[in-house]
Amino acid sequence: MQALQILAGPRARQRLRDHGLRAADVRVVPGAAGGPKGLILSALDAHLFGEFLPSGGREVHLLGASIGAWRMATACLARDAAGTAAEFERLAHDYAHQDYDSEPGKRPTAATVSRAFSDKLGEIFGGREAEVLGHPQYRLHVFTSRGRHVLGREGRLRTPLGYLGAFAANAMSRRAMGAWLERVVFSDRRSPLPMPLHDYRSRQVPLDAGNLQPSILASCSIPFWLQAVHDIAGAPAGAYWDGGITDYHLHLNYAAMVGDGIALYPHFQASVVPGWLDKTLKRRHRPSAFLDNVVLLTPNPEWVKTLPNGKLPDRDDFQRYMNDVPGRARDWLRAVKEGERLRDEFREACMRPTLDVQKL
C-alpha cells in the first residue's frame, strides 16, 4: 500500500507530465493549520526543507497558519540537512509532550496554555530571530486573524458574541466574515508574497525580530483554548488569534503567482478548506481555479488507518488520553515514525523523469 498520494491542479499536472517534480520549479510551500495532524509530515518536512528545496537553488516562500506557521519557521532555523532534521525532530517531540497544569478532571485555562506555549517559543526561537529572518533561500510569512469591532479586544462576553457573529457572517459569505476578522500576514520584509490577497479582507505587516515570536504565538492561539495576543509590534492594534480561522488550509490564489512555478503543498488531507469556520460547509471544500498550479502531497486514507488508533494524531486525543501524557506522546511519535514512508515515497517520485498524478 502506498502511504503517499500526490494530487495536482491542471497546470501542475501538465508540468509533472512534462518534467517530473523538480525543486527548481517550486515557488511556494504552504503549511496548514490543523494541530497535531501536521505531525505526520515531520519526516517529509525535514527532507523537503533540508535536502529537496535547497537543491533547486531558488527563493521559496513559506506560508504558515497555526502549526503550519511553527513548521515553516522551524524550516528557517537550519542551514543543512542534518540541522533541519534535528529541528523537526525537536518540534515533533515538543508538540507530542505538551503538558499543562490543571485541576484534576478539568482542562487547563487559556492563560496557562498561552503562558506555557509562549515560553516554548522563546526556548526555540529566542535569540535566533536573525537566523529565521535571514535565511538565504526561504521567505517566511505568518498568517494571523485580527479581530475587528467587538472582537477588537478579548473579553469574557465580547469574544463569544463576536465569534457567533463571525460564524453567522461566514455562513452567508466568506468575504462577509471580514467584517469581524481580517487576515494579517506578517511577511518577510525582503520579498512580499508572490500572489494577491484580494479574496478576503487582508493586510501585510513586515516581519522582524520584535514581532516574530508574538506573530507565531498569535497564529497558534485557538480561540477559547489560548488567549488572544494583543497589539503586536509593527501591526495595527487589536486582538490576534489563530491564523487558521481566516485561512485554515491557506486556499489562496496560487494560480496568480508571479512566475510560472508551482506551489508544493505537504498536507494531511486531500481537500484544501479555506477557513476554520468552513469545516462543516462541504461546498467550500472543493478545489478551485486558485489551485491550478498546486501539487498536493497527502497521506493515503487507507494507509492512515494503519496508524495508532487508526487515524492521524488530532486534538481529540487530548481528551482520549486525558492525563496519560506519556501514552499520548508514545502513540503520536509512533505515527511520526511511520510518516517516514511519506518522505521515502516522495524521494522515489522525484527520481522519475515524468509523473502522472491524480487530479486535485
XYZ file of C-alpha atoms in Angstrom:
360
model
C 0.000 0.000 0.000
C 1.289 3.451 -0.915
C 1.461 5.840 2.017
C 1.758 8.972 -0.132
C -0.759 10.389 -2.554
C 0.284 13.108 -4.998
C -2.516 15.221 -6.434
C -2.225 18.298 -8.623
C -4.216 21.039 -10.313
C -4.394 21.016 -14.140
C -1.402 23.296 -14.809
C 0.734 21.492 -12.255
C -0.273 18.056 -13.620
C 0.891 19.048 -17.073
C 4.204 20.287 -15.703
C 4.732 16.978 -13.869
C 3.914 15.019 -17.026
C 6.433 17.076 -18.985
C 9.292 17.384 -16.494
C 8.597 15.408 -13.340
C 8.844 17.012 -9.898
C 11.775 19.426 -9.762
C 12.879 21.553 -6.842
C 13.711 24.453 -9.152
C 10.025 24.737 -10.091
C 8.826 25.341 -6.515
C 7.996 28.939 -5.601
C 5.707 28.480 -2.574
C 5.219 25.933 0.229
C 2.046 26.357 2.341
C 1.670 24.950 5.857
C -1.910 24.368 7.014
C -3.484 24.772 10.427
C -4.741 21.522 11.930
C -2.985 20.958 15.225
C -1.423 17.520 15.805
C -2.383 16.319 12.318
C 0.620 18.220 10.979
C 2.977 15.936 12.915
C 2.541 13.205 10.308
C 4.510 15.431 7.899
C 7.594 15.761 10.128
C 9.950 13.475 8.195
C 8.670 14.778 4.870
C 9.205 18.367 6.056
C 12.760 17.610 7.135
C 13.537 16.211 3.674
C 11.773 18.986 1.751
C 13.434 21.854 3.597
C 16.777 20.220 4.332
C 17.507 18.444 1.041
C 14.968 18.763 -1.762
C 14.338 22.516 -1.936
C 17.989 23.540 -1.364
C 18.874 21.504 -4.463
C 16.708 23.836 -6.569
C 18.593 26.964 -5.556
C 15.503 29.175 -5.859
C 13.892 31.622 -3.441
C 10.918 29.848 -1.844
C 8.082 31.476 0.096
C 6.924 29.570 3.184
C 3.340 30.342 4.220
C 2.036 29.092 7.559
C -1.021 29.265 9.796
C -1.125 27.800 13.317
C 1.045 24.662 13.484
C 1.884 25.430 9.858
C 3.499 28.688 10.985
C 5.539 26.786 13.582
C 6.603 24.278 10.915
C 7.564 26.970 8.402
C 9.525 28.971 10.982
C 11.307 25.763 12.016
C 12.370 25.259 8.404
C 14.149 28.624 8.554
C 16.269 27.712 11.592
C 18.812 25.392 9.959
C 21.179 25.652 7.029
C 21.888 21.984 6.256
C 20.082 18.645 6.076
C 21.259 17.343 9.462
C 20.313 20.543 11.243
C 16.885 20.644 9.589
C 16.183 17.040 10.572
C 17.139 17.812 14.176
C 14.866 20.871 14.288
C 11.835 18.948 13.008
C 12.553 16.078 15.375
C 12.527 18.587 18.215
C 9.251 20.123 17.005
C 7.564 16.700 16.951
C 8.945 15.802 20.387
C 7.922 19.094 21.980
C 4.445 19.067 20.431
C 3.812 15.453 21.416
C 4.855 16.039 25.019
C 2.652 19.077 25.654
C 1.521 19.062 29.268
C -0.199 21.892 31.099
C -1.008 22.346 34.772
C -4.711 21.989 35.541
C -7.078 20.905 38.262
C -8.000 17.185 38.227
C -10.691 16.487 35.645
C -10.512 19.992 34.189
C -8.754 21.274 31.103
C -6.057 23.901 31.649
C -7.042 27.549 31.462
C -6.354 29.575 28.325
C -3.929 31.725 30.306
C -1.979 28.643 31.412
C -1.710 27.258 27.870
C -0.737 30.628 26.379
C 1.945 31.183 29.010
C 3.459 27.716 28.517
C 3.351 27.945 24.724
C 4.913 31.399 24.760
C 7.709 30.027 26.945
C 8.235 27.177 24.484
C 8.506 29.565 21.532
C 11.007 31.611 23.499
C 13.025 28.474 24.187
C 13.080 27.564 20.484
C 13.332 30.913 18.706
C 14.650 33.264 21.389
C 17.961 34.728 20.266
C 17.619 33.026 16.879
C 15.341 35.548 15.192
C 18.121 36.628 12.834
C 18.528 33.034 11.655
C 14.843 32.749 10.791
C 14.590 36.152 9.141
C 17.923 35.919 7.349
C 17.580 32.519 5.715
C 19.315 32.776 2.330
C 16.611 30.833 0.463
C 13.373 30.828 2.464
C 10.983 33.749 2.974
C 8.602 33.314 5.921
C 5.000 34.582 6.013
C 2.966 34.039 9.211
C -0.829 34.183 8.896
C -2.916 35.524 11.772
C -6.558 36.577 12.298
C -7.118 40.062 13.733
C -10.420 40.807 15.456
C -12.423 43.849 14.383
C -15.077 45.858 16.229
C -16.456 43.596 19.012
C -13.515 41.234 18.533
C -11.007 44.098 18.690
C -10.256 43.169 22.315
C -10.657 39.848 24.067
C -13.342 39.655 26.755
C -15.481 37.166 28.663
C -18.659 38.235 26.840
C -17.467 40.051 23.740
C -15.326 37.148 22.462
C -18.109 34.533 22.290
C -20.552 37.149 20.951
C -18.051 38.244 18.332
C -17.338 34.721 17.172
C -21.054 33.996 16.998
C -21.345 36.988 14.665
C -18.367 35.796 12.623
C -19.893 32.321 12.337
C -23.211 33.726 11.087
C -21.486 36.060 8.611
C -19.282 33.275 7.274
C -22.296 31.024 6.722
C -23.649 33.652 4.321
C -20.368 34.561 2.660
C -16.701 34.016 3.409
C -15.981 37.633 2.440
C -18.642 38.820 4.903
C -16.612 37.360 7.776
C -14.060 40.058 7.010
C -16.250 42.493 8.921
C -15.376 40.528 12.086
C -11.921 39.114 11.410
C -9.274 40.211 8.952
C -6.276 38.321 7.662
C -2.993 39.868 8.782
C 0.154 38.343 7.293
C 3.495 39.026 8.941
C 5.789 38.849 5.913
C 9.489 38.670 5.255
C 10.441 42.266 4.522
C 12.917 41.202 1.826
C 10.270 39.817 -0.509
C 6.464 40.168 -0.405
C 4.050 37.336 -1.018
C 4.177 36.378 -4.703
C 0.380 36.174 -5.063
C -2.508 38.612 -4.488
C -4.672 38.519 -1.371
C -7.825 40.035 -2.875
C -10.023 37.052 -1.993
C -10.541 38.235 1.598
C -10.012 41.341 3.743
C -6.214 41.352 4.229
C -3.157 43.344 5.112
C 0.573 42.626 5.324
C 2.957 43.687 8.089
C 6.770 43.471 7.906
C 8.143 40.596 9.959
C 11.026 41.489 12.267
C 12.810 40.289 15.389
C 10.342 42.078 17.638
C 7.176 40.507 16.246
C 8.384 37.078 15.107
C 7.508 35.195 18.306
C 4.287 37.135 19.029
C 3.031 36.535 15.484
C 3.701 32.788 15.700
C 2.042 32.687 19.125
C -0.973 34.541 17.719
C -1.099 32.255 14.687
C -1.359 29.272 17.062
C -3.824 30.885 19.505
C -7.034 28.908 19.097
C -9.945 30.952 20.496
C -11.026 29.849 23.983
C -8.095 27.393 24.204
C -5.450 30.123 24.250
C -5.636 33.822 24.898
C -5.506 36.291 22.049
C -2.238 38.166 21.527
C -2.875 41.902 21.733
C -1.160 44.804 19.975
C 1.703 43.074 18.166
C 4.637 45.377 17.431
C 4.519 46.966 13.994
C 0.928 45.845 13.376
C -2.460 47.533 13.871
C -3.711 47.461 17.451
C -6.130 44.710 18.345
C -6.572 41.086 19.337
C -4.831 38.495 17.166
C -5.913 34.851 17.023
C -5.169 31.634 15.192
C -4.359 32.160 11.522
C -6.439 29.102 10.743
C -9.675 30.956 11.484
C -9.345 33.004 8.315
C -7.002 30.595 6.492
C -7.447 27.068 7.773
C -5.688 25.419 4.832
C -4.429 28.518 3.001
C -6.709 28.188 -0.035
C -5.021 31.158 -1.741
C -4.681 32.339 -5.316
C -1.572 30.325 -6.179
C -2.637 30.383 -9.845
C -1.846 34.110 -9.893
C 1.690 33.673 -8.555
C 4.454 35.736 -10.041
C 6.339 33.442 -12.425
C 5.378 30.076 -13.822
C 6.378 27.770 -10.969
C 4.340 25.526 -8.690
C 3.139 25.591 -5.107
C 4.286 22.386 -3.387
C 1.864 21.637 -0.583
C 2.632 18.957 2.053
C -0.799 18.472 3.620
C -2.557 15.950 5.837
C -5.721 15.587 3.735
C -6.830 15.794 0.113
C -9.057 18.891 0.436
C -7.919 22.481 0.964
C -10.560 24.098 3.209
C -10.497 27.939 3.125
C -11.313 28.872 6.754
C -11.770 27.104 10.085
C -15.461 28.001 10.127
C -15.812 26.317 6.718
C -15.094 22.844 8.108
C -18.786 21.895 8.080
C -19.536 23.715 4.804
C -18.647 20.912 2.395
C -19.416 23.032 -0.669
C -16.326 25.096 0.157
C -14.048 22.063 0.270
C -13.952 21.629 -3.500
C -10.831 22.665 -5.428
C -10.996 25.996 -7.225
C -9.043 27.633 -10.032
C -6.781 29.078 -7.299
C -5.192 25.620 -7.016
C -4.434 25.066 -10.711
C -0.666 25.030 -10.168
C -0.644 23.298 -6.754
C 0.986 19.906 -6.155
C -0.514 18.358 -3.021
C 1.381 15.725 -1.027
C -1.000 13.934 1.330
C -1.305 10.630 3.226
C -3.327 7.845 1.627
C -6.509 7.486 3.763
C -6.156 3.681 3.670
C -2.618 3.928 4.995
C -3.767 6.318 7.723
C -5.973 3.501 9.062
C -2.801 1.547 9.911
C -1.561 4.276 12.296
C -2.128 4.176 16.077
C -5.878 4.492 16.767
C -6.484 4.152 13.022
C -6.155 7.890 12.365
C -3.829 10.860 12.333
C -2.972 12.424 15.692
C -5.602 15.075 16.420
C -6.852 17.422 19.107
C -9.428 14.889 20.325
C -6.514 12.866 21.670
C -6.113 15.362 24.496
C -9.458 14.055 25.792
C -8.810 10.448 24.756
C -5.599 10.208 26.797
C -6.535 12.765 29.480
C -3.597 12.795 31.937
C -1.743 9.964 30.204
C 0.737 12.300 28.528
C 3.384 9.557 28.076
C 0.828 7.336 26.321
C -0.299 10.131 24.018
C 3.280 11.102 23.201
C 4.188 7.459 22.551
C 1.397 6.972 20.016
C 1.878 10.335 18.346
C 5.597 9.706 17.911
C 4.849 6.231 16.548
C 2.773 7.957 13.872
C 5.646 10.378 13.231
C 7.978 7.409 12.753
C 5.533 5.761 10.345
C 5.409 9.071 8.462
C 8.930 8.413 7.237
C 7.234 6.412 4.485
C 5.816 9.661 3.094
C 9.367 11.003 2.819
C 10.711 7.835 1.217
C 7.941 7.625 -1.362
C 8.357 11.306 -2.213
C 12.052 10.699 -2.842
C 11.166 7.856 -5.193
C 8.649 10.008 -7.062
C 11.249 12.743 -7.592
C 13.558 10.266 -9.323
C 11.083 9.701 -12.161
C 11.565 11.841 -15.285
C 7.794 12.251 -15.641
C 4.869 11.855 -13.253
C 1.232 11.160 -13.976
C -0.638 12.007 -10.789
C -4.233 12.186 -9.595
C -6.358 15.245 -10.211
C -6.713 17.590 -7.249
